[in-house]
Short mmCIF file of C-alpha atoms and ligand atoms in Angstrom, two decimals:
data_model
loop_
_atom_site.label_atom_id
_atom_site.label_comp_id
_atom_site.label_asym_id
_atom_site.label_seq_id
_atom_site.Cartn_x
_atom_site.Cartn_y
_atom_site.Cartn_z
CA UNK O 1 77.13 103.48 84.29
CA UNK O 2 77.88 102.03 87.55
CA UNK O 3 79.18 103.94 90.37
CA UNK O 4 82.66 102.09 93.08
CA UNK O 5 82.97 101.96 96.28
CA UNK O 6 86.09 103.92 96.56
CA UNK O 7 88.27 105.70 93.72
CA UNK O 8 91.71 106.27 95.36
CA UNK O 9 93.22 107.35 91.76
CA UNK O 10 91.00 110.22 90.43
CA UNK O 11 91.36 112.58 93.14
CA UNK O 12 95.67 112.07 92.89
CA UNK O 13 95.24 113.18 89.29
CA UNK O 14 95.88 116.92 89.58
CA UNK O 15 99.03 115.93 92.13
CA UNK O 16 100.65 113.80 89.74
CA UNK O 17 103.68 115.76 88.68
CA UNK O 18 103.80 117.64 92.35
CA UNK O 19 103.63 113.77 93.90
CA UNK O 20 107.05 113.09 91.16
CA UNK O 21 108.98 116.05 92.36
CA UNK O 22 108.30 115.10 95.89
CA UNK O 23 109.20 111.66 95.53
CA UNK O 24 111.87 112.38 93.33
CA UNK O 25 113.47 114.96 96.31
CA UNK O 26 113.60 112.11 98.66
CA UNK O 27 115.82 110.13 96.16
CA UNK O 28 118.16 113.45 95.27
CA UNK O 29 118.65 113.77 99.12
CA UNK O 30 118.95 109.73 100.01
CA UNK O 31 117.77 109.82 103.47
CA UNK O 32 114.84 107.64 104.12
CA UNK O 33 114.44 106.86 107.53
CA UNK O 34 113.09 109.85 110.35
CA UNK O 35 114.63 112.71 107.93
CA UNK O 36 113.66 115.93 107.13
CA UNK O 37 110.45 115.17 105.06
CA UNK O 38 109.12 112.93 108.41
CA UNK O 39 109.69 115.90 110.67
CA UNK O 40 107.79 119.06 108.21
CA UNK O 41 105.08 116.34 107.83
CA UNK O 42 104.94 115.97 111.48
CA UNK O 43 104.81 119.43 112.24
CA UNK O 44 102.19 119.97 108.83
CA UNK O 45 99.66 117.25 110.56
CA UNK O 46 99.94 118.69 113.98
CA UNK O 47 99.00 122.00 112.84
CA UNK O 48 96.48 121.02 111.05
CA UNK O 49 94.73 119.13 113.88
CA UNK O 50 95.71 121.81 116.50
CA UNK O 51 97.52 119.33 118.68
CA UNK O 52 101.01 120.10 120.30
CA UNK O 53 102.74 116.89 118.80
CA UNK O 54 101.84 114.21 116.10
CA UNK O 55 104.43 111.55 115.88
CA UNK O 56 105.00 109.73 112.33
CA UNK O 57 104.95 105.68 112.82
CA UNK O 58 104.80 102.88 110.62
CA UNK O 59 100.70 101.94 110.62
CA UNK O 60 97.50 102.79 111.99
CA UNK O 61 97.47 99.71 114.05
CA UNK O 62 100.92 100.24 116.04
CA UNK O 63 100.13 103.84 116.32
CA UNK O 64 97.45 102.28 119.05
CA UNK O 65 99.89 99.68 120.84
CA UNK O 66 102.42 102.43 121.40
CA UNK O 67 99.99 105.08 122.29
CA UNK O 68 98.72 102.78 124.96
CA UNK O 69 102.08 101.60 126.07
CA UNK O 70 103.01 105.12 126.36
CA UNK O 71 99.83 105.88 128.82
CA UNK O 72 101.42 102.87 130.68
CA UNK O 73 99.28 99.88 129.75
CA UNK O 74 100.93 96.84 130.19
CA UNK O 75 100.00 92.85 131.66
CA UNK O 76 96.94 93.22 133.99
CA UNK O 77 95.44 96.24 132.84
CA UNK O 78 92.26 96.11 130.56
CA UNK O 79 91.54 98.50 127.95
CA UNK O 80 87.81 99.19 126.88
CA UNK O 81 87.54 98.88 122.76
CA UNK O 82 84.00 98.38 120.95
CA UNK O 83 83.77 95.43 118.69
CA UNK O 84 82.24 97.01 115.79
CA UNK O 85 85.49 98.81 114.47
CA UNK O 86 88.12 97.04 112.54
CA UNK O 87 89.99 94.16 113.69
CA UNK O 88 93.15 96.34 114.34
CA UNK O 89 91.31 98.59 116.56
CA UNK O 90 91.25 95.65 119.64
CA UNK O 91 94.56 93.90 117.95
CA UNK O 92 96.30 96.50 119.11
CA UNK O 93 96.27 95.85 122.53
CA UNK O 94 96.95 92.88 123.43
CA UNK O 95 100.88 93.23 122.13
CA UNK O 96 101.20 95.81 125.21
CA UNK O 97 100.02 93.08 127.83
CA UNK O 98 96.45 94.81 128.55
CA UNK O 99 93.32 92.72 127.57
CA UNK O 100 91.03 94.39 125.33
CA UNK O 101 87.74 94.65 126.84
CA UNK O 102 84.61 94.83 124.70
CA UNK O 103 82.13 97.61 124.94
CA UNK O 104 78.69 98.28 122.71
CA UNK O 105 78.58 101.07 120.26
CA UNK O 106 74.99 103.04 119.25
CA UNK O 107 74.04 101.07 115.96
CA UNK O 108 72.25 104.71 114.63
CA UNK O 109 76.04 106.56 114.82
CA UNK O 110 78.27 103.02 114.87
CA UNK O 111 80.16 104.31 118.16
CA UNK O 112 80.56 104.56 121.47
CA UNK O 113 78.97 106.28 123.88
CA UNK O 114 79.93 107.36 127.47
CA UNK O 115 76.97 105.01 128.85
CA UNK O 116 78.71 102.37 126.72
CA UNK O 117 82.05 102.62 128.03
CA UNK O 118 80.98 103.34 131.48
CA UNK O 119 79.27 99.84 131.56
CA UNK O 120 82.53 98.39 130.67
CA UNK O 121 84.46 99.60 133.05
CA UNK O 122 86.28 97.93 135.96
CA UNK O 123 89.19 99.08 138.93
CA UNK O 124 91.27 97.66 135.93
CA UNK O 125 90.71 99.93 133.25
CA UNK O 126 93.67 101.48 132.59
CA UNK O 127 92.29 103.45 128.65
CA UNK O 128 89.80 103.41 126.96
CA UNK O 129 89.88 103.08 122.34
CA UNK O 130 87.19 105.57 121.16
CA UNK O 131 86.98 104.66 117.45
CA UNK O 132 85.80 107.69 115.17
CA UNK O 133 83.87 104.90 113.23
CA UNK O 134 83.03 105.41 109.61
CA UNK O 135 84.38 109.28 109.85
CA UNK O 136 81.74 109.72 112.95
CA UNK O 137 83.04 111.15 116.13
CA UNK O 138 82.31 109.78 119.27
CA UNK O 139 81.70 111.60 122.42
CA UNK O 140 85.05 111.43 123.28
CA UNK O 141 84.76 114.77 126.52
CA UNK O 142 81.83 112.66 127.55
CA UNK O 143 83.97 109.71 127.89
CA UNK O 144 87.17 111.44 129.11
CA UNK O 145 84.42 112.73 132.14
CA UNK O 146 84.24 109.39 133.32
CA UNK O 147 87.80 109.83 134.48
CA UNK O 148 89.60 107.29 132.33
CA UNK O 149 91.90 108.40 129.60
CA UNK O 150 91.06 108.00 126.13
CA UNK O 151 93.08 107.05 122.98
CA UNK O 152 91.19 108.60 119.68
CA UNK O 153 91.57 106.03 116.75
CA UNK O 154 91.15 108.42 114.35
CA UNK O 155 92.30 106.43 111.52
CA UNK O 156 88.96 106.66 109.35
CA UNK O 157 88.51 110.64 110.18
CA UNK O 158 90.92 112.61 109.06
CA UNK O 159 88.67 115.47 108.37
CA UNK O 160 86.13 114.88 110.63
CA UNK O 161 85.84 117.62 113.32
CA UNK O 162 83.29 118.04 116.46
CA UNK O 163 81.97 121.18 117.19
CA UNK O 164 84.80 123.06 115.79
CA UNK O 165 87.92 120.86 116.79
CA UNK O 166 89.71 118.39 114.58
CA UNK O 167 89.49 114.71 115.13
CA UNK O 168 92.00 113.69 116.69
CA UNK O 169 92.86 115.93 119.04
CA UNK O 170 90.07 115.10 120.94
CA UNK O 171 91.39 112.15 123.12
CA UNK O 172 94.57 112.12 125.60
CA UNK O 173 96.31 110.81 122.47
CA UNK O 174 94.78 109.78 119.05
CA UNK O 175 96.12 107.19 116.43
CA UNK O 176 96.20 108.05 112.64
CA UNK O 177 96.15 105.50 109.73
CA UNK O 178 97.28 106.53 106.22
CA UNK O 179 96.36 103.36 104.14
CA UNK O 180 95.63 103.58 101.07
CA UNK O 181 92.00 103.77 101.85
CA UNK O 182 91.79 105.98 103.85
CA UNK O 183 90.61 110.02 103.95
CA UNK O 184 94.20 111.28 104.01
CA UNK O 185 96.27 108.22 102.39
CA UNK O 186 100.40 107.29 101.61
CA UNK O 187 101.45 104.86 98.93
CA UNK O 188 101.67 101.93 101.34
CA UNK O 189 101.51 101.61 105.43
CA UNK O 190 101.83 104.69 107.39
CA UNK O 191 100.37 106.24 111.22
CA UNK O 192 100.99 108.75 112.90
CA UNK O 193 100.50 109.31 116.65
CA UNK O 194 98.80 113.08 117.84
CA UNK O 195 98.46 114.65 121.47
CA UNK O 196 98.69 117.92 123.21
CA UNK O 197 101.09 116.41 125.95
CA UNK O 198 104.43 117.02 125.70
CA UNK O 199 105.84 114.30 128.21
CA UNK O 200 103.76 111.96 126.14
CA UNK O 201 105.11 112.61 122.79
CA UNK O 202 108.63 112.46 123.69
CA UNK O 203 107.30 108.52 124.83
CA UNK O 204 105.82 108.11 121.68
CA UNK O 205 108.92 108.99 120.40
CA UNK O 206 111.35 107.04 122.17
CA UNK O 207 109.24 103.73 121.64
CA UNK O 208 109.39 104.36 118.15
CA UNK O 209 112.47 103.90 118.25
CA UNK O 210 113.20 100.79 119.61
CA UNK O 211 112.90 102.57 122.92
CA UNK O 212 116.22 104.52 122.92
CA UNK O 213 115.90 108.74 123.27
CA UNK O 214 119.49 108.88 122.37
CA UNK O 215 119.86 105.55 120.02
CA UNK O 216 122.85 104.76 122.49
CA UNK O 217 120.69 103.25 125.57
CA UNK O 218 117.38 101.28 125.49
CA UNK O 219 115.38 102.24 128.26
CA UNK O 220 112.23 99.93 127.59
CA UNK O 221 111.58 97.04 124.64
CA UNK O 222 109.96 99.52 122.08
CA UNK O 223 109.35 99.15 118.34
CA UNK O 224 110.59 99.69 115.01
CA UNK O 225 107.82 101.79 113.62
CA UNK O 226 108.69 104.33 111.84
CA UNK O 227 106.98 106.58 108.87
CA UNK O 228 108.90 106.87 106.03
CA UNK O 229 110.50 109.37 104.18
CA UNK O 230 109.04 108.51 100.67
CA UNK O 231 105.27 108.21 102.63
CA UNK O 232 105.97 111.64 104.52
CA UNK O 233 106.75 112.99 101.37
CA UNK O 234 103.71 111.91 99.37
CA UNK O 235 101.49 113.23 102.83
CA UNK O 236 103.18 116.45 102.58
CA UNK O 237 101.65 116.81 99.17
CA UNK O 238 98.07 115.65 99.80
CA UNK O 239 97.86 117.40 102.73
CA UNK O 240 96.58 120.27 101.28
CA UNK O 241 93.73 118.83 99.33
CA UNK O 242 92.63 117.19 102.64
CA UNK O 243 89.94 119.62 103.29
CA UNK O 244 88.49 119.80 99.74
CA UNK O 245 88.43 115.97 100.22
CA UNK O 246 86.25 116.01 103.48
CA UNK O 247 84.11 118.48 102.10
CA UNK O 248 83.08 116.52 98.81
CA UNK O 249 82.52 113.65 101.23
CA UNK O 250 79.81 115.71 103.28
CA UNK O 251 78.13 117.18 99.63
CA UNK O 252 78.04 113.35 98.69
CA UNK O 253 76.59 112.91 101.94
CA UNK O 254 74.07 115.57 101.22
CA UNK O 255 73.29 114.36 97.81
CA UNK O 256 72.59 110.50 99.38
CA UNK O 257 69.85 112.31 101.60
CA UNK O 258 68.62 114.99 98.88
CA UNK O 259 68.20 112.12 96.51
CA UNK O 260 65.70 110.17 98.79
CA UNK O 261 67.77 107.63 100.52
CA UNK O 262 66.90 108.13 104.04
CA UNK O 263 63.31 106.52 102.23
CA UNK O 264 64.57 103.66 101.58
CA UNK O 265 66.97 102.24 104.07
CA UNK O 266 68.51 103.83 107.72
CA UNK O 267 71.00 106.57 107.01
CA UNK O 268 74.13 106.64 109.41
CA UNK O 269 73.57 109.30 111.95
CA UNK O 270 76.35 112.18 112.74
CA UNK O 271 76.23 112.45 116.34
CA UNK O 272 75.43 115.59 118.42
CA UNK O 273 78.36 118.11 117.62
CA UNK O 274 80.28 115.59 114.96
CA UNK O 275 80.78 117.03 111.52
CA UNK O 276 82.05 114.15 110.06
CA UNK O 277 84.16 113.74 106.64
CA UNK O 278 82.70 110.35 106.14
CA UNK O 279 85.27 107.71 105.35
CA UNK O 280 82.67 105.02 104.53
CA UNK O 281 78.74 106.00 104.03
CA UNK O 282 77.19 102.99 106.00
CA UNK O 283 73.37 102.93 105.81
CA UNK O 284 71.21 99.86 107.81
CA UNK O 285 69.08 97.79 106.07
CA UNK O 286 67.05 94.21 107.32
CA UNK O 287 68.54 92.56 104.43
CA UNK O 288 71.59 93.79 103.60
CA UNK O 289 73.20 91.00 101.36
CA UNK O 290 70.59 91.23 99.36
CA UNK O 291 70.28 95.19 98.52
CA UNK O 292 74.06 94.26 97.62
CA UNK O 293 73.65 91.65 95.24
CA UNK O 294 70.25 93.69 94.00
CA UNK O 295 73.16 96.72 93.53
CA UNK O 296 75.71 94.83 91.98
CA UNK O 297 73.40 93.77 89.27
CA UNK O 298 73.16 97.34 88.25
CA UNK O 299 76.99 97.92 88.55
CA UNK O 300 76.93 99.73 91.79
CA UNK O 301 79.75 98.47 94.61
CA UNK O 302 78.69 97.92 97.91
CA UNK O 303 80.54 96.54 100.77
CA UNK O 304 79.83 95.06 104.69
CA UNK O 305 83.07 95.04 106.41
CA UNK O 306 81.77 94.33 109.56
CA UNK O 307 79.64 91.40 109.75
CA UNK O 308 81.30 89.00 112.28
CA UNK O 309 82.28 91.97 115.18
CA UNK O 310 85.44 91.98 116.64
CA UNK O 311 84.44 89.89 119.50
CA UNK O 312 83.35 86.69 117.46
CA UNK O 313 86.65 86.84 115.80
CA UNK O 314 88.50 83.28 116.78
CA UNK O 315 91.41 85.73 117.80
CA UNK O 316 89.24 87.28 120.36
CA UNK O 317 86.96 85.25 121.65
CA UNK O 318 88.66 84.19 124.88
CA UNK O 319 88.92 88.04 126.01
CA UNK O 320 85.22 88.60 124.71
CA UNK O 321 83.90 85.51 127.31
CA UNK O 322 80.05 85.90 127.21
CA UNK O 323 79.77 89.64 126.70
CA UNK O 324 76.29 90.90 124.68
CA UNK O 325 76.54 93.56 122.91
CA UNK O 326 73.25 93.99 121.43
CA UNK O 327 73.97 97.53 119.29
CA UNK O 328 77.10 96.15 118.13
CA UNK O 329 74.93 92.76 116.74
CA UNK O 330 72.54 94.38 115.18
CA UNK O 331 74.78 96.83 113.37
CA UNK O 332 76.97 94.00 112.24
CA UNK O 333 73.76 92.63 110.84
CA UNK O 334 72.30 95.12 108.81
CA UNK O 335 75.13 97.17 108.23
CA UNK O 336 76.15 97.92 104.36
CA UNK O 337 78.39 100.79 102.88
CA UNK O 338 77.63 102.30 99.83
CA UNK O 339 80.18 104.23 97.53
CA UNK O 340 81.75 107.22 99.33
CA UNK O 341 84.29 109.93 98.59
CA UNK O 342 84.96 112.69 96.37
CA UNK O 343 84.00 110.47 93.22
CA UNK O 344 80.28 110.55 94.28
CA UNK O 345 78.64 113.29 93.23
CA UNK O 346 75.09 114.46 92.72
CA UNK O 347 74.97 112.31 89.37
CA UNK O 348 76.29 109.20 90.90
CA UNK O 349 74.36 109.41 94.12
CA UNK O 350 70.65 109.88 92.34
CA UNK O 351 71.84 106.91 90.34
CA UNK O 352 73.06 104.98 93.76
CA UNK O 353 69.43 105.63 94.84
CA UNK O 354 67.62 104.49 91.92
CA UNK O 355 69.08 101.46 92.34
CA UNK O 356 68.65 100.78 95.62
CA UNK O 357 64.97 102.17 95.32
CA UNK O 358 65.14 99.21 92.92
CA UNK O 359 66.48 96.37 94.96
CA UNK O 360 64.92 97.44 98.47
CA UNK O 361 62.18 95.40 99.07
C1 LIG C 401 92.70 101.14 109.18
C2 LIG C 401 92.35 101.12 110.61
C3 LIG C 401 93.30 100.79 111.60
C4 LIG C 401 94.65 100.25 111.29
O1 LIG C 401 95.44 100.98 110.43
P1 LIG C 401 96.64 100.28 109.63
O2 LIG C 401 97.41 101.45 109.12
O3 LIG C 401 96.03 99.47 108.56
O4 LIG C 401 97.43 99.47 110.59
C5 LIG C 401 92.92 100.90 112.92
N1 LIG C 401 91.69 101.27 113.28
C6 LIG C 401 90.74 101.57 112.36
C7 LIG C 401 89.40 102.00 112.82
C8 LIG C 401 91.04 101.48 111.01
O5 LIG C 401 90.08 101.77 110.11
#
């Protein structure tokens, strides 16, 4: 049969003529920039994560830059960032004048951990990017202890919560993503930007906005990076489903383990107090490239995003200088996700699992 990686379409099916009306609305009312579908989505998303404030911008990745610039980073500070995450994740920073510095993650969870970020840590360190990797949450009060504030990129865990509280609304301020890919997805580029502090949002806010509060005077160089009102739209509608979403994730989850995987190859590991909605199932194996092309073979999609981290990108290697980052390498080495999301169900995982039962030698 064959099982994908992802199936984005499926789960929109029931939404379809819901998604038409919504879409449709925007048109009828022909505002499409920071109108009235931007602002219910903003208030939707910040109730639903019990933060204060979530702030619609234009992508995941310059949700980061301006959450940093809005905690003040700028030339001569350094911001912490591991360098197994996606590119964007360290990207980010530079653009506000900060250099990213690299820090390890645990390659049994894929994150940070306080000890981690506390190694990395210098009278420069202005913030610190805790990635919720893979849907996992990272210790993120832990790392906020160590007395250095902490932006949550959050953008592969909508869903996700640890020990009772959404993901992001764990860190001083936490960056959303709503690519297509993701757990809670627009039809193109979207971000949003979440936190509890009010002086902070109205930051977020003005840089948005090409820095202006009152689009008359321009109080700092800021961005254009905005959500739209077609993507706030289509949010508005999925929103809902979100939960139902993150919960099919965990069953497949639960069906990967019930089925025998954790026999065969090193299941990802939640850590203490995360309940994550897994955006990517990403299980460790010594010879990764090969389960995959043993799993293609028998139709199923597998995928290592990761295998040259972050800091061995040519983009990044004169921040990275000779930092070792031993978790981080041997994740990147053995790392390999298998299909994940609401498609995946008992069915396809036992049939996932026969064929890597088949093709792990
Ligand atoms: C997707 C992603 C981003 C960037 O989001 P865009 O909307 O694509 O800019 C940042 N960090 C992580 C961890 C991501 O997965």
């Amino acid at each position: 049969m064959g099982v994908p990686l992802f199936d984005t379409a499926t789960p929109l099916e029931p939404l379809r003529d819901d998604l038409r009306e919504a879409v449709l609305g925007v048109l009828d009312r022909g505002t499409y920039i920071l109108g009235p579908e931007v602002a219910a989505f903003e208030d939707e998303w910040a109730r639903a994560l019990g933060v204060r404030h979530a702030v619609g911008v234009a992508n995941g990745t310059e949700a980061i830059t301006i959450a940093l610039r809005a905690l003040g980073a700028g030339p001569g500070d350094e911001v912490v960032v591991p360098s197994f995450t996606f590119y964007a994740s360290a990207e980010a920073i530079p653009p506000t004048g900060a250099r990213p510095v690299f820090c390890d993650v645990d390659p049994e969870t894929f994150c940070v951990t306080p000890e981690s970020v506390r190694a990395a840590l210098t009278a420069r360190t202005k913030a610190v990017v805790a990635v919720d990797l893979f849907g996992n949450v990272p210790d993120i009060a832990g790392i906020r202890a160590l007395g250095v504030p902490v932006v949550e990129d959050a953008a592969q865990a909508a869903g996700s919560t640890f020990r009772g509280a959404a993901a992001g609304s764990l860190g001083d301020v936490a960056s959303f993503s709503f690519f297509p890919s993701k757990n809670l997805a627009c039809f193109g580029d979207g971000g949003a930007v979440c936190t509890h502090d009010d002086r902070l949002a109205e930051t977020v806010r003005m840089l948005r906005f090409h820095g202006s509060r009152d689009r008359v005077s321009y109080e700092e160089v800021g961005y254009n990076s905005r959500l739209d009102e077609l993507q706030a739209a289509v949010l508005r509608v999925l929103l809902p489903s979100l939960g139902g979403w993150a919960e099919a994730r965990r069953a497949a989850a639960c069906a990967y383990a019930e089925a025998g995987l954790g026999e065969l190859v090193r299941l990802p590991r939640a850590v203490a107090g995360a309940e994550p909605a897994w955006h990517l199932y990403v299980i460790r194996h010594p010879r990764p490239d090969e389960l995959a092309a043993a799993l293609a073979e028998r139709g199923i999609e597998s995928k290592a995003y990761y295998r040259t981290p972050v800091h061995r990108q040519p983009a990044m290697v004169a921040y990275a200088g000779g930092v070792e980052l031993p978790g981080t390498e041997e994740a990147a080495r053995t790392h390999l996700a298998l299909p994940m999301g609401p498609h995946v169900g008992a069915r396809e995982a036992a049939e996932v699992v026969a064929a890597v039962r088949a093709g792990a030698l």
